[in-house]
Every structure is written in structure tokens, then in C-alpha cells.
mmCIF file of C-alpha atoms and ligand atoms in Angstrom:
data_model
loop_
_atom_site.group_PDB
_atom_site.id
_atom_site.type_symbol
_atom_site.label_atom_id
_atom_site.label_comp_id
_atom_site.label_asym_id
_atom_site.label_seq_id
_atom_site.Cartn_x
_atom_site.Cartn_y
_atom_site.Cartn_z
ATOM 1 C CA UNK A 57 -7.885 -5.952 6.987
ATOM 2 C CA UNK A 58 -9.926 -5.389 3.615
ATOM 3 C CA UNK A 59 -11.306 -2.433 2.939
ATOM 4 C CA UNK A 60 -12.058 -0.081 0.277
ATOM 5 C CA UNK A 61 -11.147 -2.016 -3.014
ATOM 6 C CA UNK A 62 -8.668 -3.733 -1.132
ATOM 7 C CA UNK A 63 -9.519 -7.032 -3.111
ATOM 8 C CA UNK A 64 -9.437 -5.142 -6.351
ATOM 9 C CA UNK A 65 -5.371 -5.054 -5.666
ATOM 10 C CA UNK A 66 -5.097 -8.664 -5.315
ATOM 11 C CA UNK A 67 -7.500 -9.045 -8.386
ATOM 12 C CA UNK A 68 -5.174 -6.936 -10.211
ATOM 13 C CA UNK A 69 -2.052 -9.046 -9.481
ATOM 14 C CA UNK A 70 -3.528 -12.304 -10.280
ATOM 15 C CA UNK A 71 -4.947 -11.515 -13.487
ATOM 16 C CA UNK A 72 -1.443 -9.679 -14.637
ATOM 17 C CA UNK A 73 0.295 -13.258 -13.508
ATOM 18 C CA UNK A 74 -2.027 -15.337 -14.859
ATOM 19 C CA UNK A 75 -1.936 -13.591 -18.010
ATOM 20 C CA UNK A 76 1.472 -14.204 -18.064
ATOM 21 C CA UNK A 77 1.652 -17.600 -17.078
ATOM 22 C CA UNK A 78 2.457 -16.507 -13.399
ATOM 23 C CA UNK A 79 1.682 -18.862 -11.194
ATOM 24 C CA UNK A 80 -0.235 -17.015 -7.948
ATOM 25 C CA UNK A 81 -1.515 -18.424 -4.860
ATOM 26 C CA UNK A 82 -3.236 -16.381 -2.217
ATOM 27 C CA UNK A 83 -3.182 -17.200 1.245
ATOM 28 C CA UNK A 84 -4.747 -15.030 3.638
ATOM 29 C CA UNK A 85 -3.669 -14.566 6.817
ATOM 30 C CA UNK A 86 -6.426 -14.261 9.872
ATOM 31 C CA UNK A 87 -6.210 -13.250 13.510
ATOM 32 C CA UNK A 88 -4.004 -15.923 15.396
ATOM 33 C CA UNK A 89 -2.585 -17.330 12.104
ATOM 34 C CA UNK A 90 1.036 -16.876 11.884
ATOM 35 C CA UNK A 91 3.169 -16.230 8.916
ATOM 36 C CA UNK A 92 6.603 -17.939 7.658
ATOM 37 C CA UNK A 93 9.275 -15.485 6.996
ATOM 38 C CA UNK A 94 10.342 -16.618 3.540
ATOM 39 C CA UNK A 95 7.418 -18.329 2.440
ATOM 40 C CA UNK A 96 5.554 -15.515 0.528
ATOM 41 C CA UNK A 97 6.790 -13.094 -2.231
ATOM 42 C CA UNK A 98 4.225 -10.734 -1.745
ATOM 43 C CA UNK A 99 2.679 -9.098 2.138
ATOM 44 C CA UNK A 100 0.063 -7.300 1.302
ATOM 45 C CA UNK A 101 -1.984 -5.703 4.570
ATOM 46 C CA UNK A 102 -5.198 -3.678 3.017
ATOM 47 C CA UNK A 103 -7.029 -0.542 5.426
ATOM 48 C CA UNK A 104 -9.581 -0.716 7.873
ATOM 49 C CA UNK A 105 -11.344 1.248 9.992
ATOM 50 C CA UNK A 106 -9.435 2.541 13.256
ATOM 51 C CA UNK A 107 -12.280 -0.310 14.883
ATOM 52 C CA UNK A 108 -10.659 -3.040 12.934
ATOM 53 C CA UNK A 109 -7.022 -1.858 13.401
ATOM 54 C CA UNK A 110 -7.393 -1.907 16.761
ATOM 55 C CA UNK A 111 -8.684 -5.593 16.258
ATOM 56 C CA UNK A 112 -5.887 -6.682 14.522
ATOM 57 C CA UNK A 113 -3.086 -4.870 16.025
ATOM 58 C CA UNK A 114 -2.449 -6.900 18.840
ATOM 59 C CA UNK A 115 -2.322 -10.061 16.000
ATOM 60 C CA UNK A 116 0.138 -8.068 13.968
ATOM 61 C CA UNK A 117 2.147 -7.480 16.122
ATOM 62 C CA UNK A 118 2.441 -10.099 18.710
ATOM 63 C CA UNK A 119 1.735 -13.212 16.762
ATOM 64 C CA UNK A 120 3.103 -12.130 13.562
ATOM 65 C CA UNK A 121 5.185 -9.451 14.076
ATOM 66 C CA UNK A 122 8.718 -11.365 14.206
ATOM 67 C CA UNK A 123 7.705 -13.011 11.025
ATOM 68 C CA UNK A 124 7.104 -9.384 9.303
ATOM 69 C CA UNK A 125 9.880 -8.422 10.762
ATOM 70 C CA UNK A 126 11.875 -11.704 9.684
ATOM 71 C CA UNK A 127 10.175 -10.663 5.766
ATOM 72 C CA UNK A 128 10.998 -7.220 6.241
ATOM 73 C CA UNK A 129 14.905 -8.371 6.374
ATOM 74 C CA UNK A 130 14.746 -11.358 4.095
ATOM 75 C CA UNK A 131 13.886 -8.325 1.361
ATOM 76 C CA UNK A 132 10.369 -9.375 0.810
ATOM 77 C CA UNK A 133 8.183 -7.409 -0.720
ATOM 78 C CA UNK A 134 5.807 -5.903 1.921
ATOM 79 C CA UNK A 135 3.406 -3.159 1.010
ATOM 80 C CA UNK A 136 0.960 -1.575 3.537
ATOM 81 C CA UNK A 137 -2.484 0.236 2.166
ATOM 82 C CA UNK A 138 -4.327 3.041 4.388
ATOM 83 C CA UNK A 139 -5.128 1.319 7.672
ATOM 84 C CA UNK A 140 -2.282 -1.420 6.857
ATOM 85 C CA UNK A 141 0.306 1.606 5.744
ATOM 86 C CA UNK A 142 0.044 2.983 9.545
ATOM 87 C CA UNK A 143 0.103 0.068 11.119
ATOM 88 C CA UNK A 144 3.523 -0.269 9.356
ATOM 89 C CA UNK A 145 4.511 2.691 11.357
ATOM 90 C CA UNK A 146 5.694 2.593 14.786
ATOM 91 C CA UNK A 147 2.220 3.435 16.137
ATOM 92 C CA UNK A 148 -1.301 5.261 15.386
ATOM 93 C CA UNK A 149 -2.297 7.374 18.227
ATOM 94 C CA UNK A 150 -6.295 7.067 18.480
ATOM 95 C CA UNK A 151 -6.754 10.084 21.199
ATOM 96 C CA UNK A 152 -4.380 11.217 24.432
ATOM 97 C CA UNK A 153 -5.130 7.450 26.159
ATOM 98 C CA UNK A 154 -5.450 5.101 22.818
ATOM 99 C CA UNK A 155 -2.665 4.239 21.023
ATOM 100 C CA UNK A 156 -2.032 1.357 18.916
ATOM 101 C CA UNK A 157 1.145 -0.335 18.309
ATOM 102 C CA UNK A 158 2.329 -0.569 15.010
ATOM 103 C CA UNK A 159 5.273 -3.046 13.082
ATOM 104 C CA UNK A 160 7.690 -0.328 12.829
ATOM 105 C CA UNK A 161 9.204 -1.258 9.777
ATOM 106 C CA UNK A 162 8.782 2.511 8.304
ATOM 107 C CA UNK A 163 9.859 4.950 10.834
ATOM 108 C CA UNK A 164 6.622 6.936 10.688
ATOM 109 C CA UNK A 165 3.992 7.314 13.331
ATOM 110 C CA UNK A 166 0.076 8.644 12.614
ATOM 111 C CA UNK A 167 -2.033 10.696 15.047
ATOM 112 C CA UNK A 168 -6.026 11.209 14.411
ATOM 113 C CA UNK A 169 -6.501 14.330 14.546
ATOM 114 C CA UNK A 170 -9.673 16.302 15.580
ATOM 115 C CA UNK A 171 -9.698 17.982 11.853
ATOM 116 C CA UNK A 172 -11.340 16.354 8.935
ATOM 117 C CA UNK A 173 -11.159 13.402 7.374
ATOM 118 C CA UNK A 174 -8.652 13.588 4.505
ATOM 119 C CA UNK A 175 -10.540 12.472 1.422
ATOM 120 C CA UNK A 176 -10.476 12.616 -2.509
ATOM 121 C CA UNK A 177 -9.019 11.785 -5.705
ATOM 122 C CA UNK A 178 -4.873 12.229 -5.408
ATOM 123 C CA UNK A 179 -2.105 12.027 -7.683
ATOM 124 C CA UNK A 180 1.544 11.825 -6.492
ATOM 125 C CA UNK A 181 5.151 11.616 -8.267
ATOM 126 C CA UNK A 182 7.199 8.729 -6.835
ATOM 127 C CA UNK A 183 10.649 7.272 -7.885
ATOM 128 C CA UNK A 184 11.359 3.466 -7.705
ATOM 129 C CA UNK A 185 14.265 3.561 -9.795
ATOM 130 C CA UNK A 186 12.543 3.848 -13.588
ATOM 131 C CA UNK A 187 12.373 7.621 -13.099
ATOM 132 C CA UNK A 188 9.571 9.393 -12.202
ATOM 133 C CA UNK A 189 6.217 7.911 -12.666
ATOM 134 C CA UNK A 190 3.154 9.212 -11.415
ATOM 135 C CA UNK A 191 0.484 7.259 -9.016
ATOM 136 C CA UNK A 192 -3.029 8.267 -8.973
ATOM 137 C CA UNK A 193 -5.725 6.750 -6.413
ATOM 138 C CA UNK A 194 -8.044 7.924 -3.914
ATOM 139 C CA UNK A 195 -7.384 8.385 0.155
ATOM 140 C CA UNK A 196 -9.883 8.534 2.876
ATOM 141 C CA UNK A 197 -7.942 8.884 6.347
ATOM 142 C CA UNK A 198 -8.509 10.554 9.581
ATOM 143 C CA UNK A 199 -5.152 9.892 11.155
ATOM 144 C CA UNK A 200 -2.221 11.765 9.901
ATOM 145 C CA UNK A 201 1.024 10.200 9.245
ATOM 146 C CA UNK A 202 4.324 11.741 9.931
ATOM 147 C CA UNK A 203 7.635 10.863 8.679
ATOM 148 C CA UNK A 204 10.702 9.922 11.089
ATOM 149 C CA UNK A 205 13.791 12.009 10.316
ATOM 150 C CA UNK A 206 15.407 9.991 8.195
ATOM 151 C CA UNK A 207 11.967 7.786 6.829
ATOM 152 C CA UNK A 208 12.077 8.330 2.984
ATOM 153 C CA UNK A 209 8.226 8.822 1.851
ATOM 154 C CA UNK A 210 7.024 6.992 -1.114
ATOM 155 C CA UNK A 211 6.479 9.884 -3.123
ATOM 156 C CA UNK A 212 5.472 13.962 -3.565
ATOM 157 C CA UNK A 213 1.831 14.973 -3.629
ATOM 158 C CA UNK A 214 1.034 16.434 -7.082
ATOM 159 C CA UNK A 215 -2.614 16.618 -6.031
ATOM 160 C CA UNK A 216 -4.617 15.689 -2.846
ATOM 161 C CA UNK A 217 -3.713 15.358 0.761
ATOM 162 C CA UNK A 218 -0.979 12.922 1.138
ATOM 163 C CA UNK A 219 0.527 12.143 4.540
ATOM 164 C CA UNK A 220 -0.942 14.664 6.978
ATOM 165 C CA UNK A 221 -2.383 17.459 4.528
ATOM 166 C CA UNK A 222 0.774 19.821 4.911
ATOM 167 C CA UNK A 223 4.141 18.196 4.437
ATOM 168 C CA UNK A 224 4.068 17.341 0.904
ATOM 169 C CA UNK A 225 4.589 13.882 1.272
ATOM 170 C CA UNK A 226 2.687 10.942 0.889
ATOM 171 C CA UNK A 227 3.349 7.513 1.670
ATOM 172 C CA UNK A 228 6.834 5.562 2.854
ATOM 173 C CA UNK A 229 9.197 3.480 1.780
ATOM 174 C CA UNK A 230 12.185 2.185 3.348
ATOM 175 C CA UNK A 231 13.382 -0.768 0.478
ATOM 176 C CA UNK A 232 10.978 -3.427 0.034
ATOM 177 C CA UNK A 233 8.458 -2.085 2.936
ATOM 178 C CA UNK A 234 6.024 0.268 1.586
ATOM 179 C CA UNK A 235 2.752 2.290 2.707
ATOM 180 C CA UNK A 236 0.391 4.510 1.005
ATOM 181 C CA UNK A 237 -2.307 6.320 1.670
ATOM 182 C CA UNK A 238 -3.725 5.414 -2.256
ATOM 183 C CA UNK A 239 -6.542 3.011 -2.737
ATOM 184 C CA UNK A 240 -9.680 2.946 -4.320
ATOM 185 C CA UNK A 241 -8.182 0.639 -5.600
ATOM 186 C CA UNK A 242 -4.813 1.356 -5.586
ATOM 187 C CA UNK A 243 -3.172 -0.899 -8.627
ATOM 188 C CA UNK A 244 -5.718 -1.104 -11.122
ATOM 189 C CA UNK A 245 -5.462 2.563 -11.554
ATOM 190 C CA UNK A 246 -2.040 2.214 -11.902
ATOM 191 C CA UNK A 247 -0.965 -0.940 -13.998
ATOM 192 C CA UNK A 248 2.604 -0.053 -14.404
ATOM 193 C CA UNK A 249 2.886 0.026 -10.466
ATOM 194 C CA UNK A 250 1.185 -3.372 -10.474
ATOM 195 C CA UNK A 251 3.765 -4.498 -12.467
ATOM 196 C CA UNK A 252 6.595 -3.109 -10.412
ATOM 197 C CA UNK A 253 5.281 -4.904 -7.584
ATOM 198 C CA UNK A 254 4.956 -8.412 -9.438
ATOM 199 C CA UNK A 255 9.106 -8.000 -10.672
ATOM 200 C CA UNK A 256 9.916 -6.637 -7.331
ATOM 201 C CA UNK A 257 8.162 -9.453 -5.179
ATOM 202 C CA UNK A 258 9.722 -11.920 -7.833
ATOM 203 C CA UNK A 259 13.000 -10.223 -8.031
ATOM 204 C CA UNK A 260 13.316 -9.626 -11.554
ATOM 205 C CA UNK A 261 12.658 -5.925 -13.487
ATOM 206 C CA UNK A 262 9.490 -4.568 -14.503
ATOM 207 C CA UNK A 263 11.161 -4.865 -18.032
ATOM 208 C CA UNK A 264 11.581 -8.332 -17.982
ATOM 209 C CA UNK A 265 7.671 -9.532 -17.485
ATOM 210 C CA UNK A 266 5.982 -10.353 -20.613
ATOM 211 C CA UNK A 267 4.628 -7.111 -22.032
ATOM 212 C CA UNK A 268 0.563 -7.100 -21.939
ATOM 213 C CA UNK A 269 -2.336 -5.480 -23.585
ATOM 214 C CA UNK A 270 -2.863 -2.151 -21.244
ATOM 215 C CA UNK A 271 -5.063 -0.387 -23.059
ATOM 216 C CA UNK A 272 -8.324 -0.766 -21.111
ATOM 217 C CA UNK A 273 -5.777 0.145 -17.744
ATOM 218 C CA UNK A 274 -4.324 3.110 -19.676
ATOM 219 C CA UNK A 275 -7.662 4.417 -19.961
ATOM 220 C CA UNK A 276 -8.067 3.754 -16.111
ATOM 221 C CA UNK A 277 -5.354 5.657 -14.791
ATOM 222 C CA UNK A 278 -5.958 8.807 -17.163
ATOM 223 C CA UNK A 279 -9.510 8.780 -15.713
ATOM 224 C CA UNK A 280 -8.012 8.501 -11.967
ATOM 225 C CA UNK A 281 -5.288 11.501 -13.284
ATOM 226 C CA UNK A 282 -8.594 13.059 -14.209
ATOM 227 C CA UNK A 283 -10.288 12.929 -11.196
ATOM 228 C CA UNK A 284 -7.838 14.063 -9.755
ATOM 229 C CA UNK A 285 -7.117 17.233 -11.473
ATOM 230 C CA UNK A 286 -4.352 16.423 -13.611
HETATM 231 N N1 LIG B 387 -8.720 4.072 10.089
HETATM 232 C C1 LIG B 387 -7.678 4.794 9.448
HETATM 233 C C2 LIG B 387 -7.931 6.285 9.354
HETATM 234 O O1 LIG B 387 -9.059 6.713 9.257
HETATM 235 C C3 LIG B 387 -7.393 4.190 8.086
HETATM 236 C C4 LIG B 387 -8.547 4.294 7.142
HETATM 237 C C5 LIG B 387 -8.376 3.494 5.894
HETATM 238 O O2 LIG B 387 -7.788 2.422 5.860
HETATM 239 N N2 LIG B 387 -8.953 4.010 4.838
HETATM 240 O O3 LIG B 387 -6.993 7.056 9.374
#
């Protein structure tokens, strides 16, 4: 799925490893195309609209879901926007007879409720080891995402919705598999997360990529903080 700035992510992480003298090679991955455990450093699934999801679902999960799975274990980096976050989960219930199967590599399930939409500018606090850092990006969601017990989110909502409106959390992360609800787009907003992703797909620290020039993406995410009220 692609949606909403989606290829503005992908953008962003080419440009920071070209830059750098990264190589990068995207391959995307279609309906009925499978995927090689161990052959990517990077899974990136973007959102969609529920009509979409339920498109792909089936795909996901049948023809590539031992492959994810396979990633998921071989430590690969796998992170899950919106539409692609949920179908992370274990499932996204559509209505009392619709449900849609999800990966379940984050122990989280999401429900569509018959309340609003979730939309707007958010800001949330997350920890990947450097301390805490803050996120800023924009959600636009119907279903409602609910952690498992034991499901670690990805971070704290300092502004905005998050996961369901009410718990306080937004996102997931279990390891190297994460979702979030932030997009619009998601990592040009927030270099420094860009760059945790490039050292984290590549195994190395965010400290040891070449530092770059940020200033035009500093100016980015303090708008984004902005809009969202911070
Ligand atoms: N269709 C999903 C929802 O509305 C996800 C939307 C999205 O990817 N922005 O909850």
C-alpha cells in the first residue's frame, strides 16, 4: 500500500544514503510477489484505505507472510505506517462480520469504530535507546488500535490522538517490528528518526553514519512540532 506521503519516506531514505554514499535499491513488492527472508534491510508497508487493506491482506499474509515472519526473526528492520502498522497487528476488525487478518508480529489488534475519524497534526515522545526524542507527523485513522498486554507501544502521545484516542499510546514496537500511526510523511519531518532507521536496518548506530547538513529538515520538524501544538 502507498498512501498519504508514503513515497515521501522512501524519498527520504534514499536521498540520506545517497548523500552518504549509501548504496539503496528499492524493490517493491506487489500482490502475488513473494519476499526472501534475508534479502532486504529495510520492510517498509505504507497505509491504505480499509478498501485496499482488505486487497492486500490476503497477499500479506498468505503469500508473504512466512517470509515477514522469517524477517521479523532474522532481526530485520520492519516498520509498518497507518494501514501497514495494523496490518502488523493480529487483525483489524472492519464491523461485527469483517475482519481482516493481520501479520501478528506486534501483539495489537484495531477495531473501526463508529466514532470519528482520528485526524491531525501529533507529536509523541518515544525511546529507541538515545533517550527520549520526540516524533511529530500527522494521523488520519478510523480504526483504533489496542495494545496486547505485554505489546510495548512505540511511544507516549504528547499531542494528538495516538492509538485509539484514550490510552496514551501511540504506535508499537516489539524490536525491529514497528507501527505508527505518523505519516504525512512520517520521516522527513523527523530526520533524526530517518536516520535511526538507516543504522538500524544496516546494523550500525545512528552515530556512526556520516553526519549531514539538516538544516532545511530541522526547520521541518519544528514546523510539524508547530502544527502540532508544541
Ligand atoms: N484504513 C485505515 C483506517 O482508516 C488506515 C488509514 C491509513 O492508512 N491512513 O483506520
Amino acid at each position: 500500500m502507498n498512501i498519504y506521503a508514503d513515497r515521501g519516506n522512501l524519498l527520504m531514505l534514499r536521498m540520506r544514503c545517497q548523500w552518504r554514499g549509501i548504496g539503496f535499491q528499492l524493490i517493491e513488492s506487489g500482490i502475488g510477489e513473494e519476499l526472501r527472508p534475508g534479502k532486504h534491510d529495510l520492510i517498509y508497508l505504507g497505509g491504505g484505505q480499509d478498501r485496499d487493506q482488505l486487497l492486500c491482506a490476503e497477499d500479506l499474509v498468505g503469500v508473504k507472510g512466512q517470509a515477514m515472519a522469517g524477517a521479523a526473526e532474522q532481526g530485520t528492520l520492519i516498520l509498518g505506517v497507518c494501514g501497514g502498522y495494523q496490518l502488523l497487528g493480529a487483525s483489524y476488525e472492519l464491523g461485527p462480520a469483517q475482519s481482516i487478518p493481520g501479520l501478528g508480529l506486534l501483539d495489537v489488534r484495531t477495531v473501526r469504530d463508529p466514532g470519528p475519524r482520528l485526524i491531525g497534526n501529533v507529536a509523541i515522545e518515544v525511546d529507541l535507546g538515545e533517550g527520549p526524542k520526540v516524533l511529530a507527523g500527522f494521523e488520519n485513522h478510523g480504526g483504533r488500535t489496542r495494545l496486547g498486554a505485554a505489546q510495548a507501544p512505540l511511544g507516549r502521545v504528547l499531542k494528538g490522538h495516538g492509538n485509539d484516542g484514550a490510552s496514551g499510546f501511540e504506535g508499537a514496537r516489539s524490536g525491529n517490528v514497528i507501527g505508527t500511526y505518523l505519516h504525512g510523511p512520517l520521516l522527513p519531518k523527523n530526520a533524526w528518526f530517518a536516520d535511526w532507521v538507516i543504522a538500524t536496518a544496516l546494523r550500525i548506530e545512528p552515530s556512526e553514519l556520516t553526519p549531514l547538513d539538516d538544516e532545511l529538515e530541522r526547520q521541518a520538524h519544528q514546523s510539524a512540532l508547530r502544527a502540532a501544538g508544541l
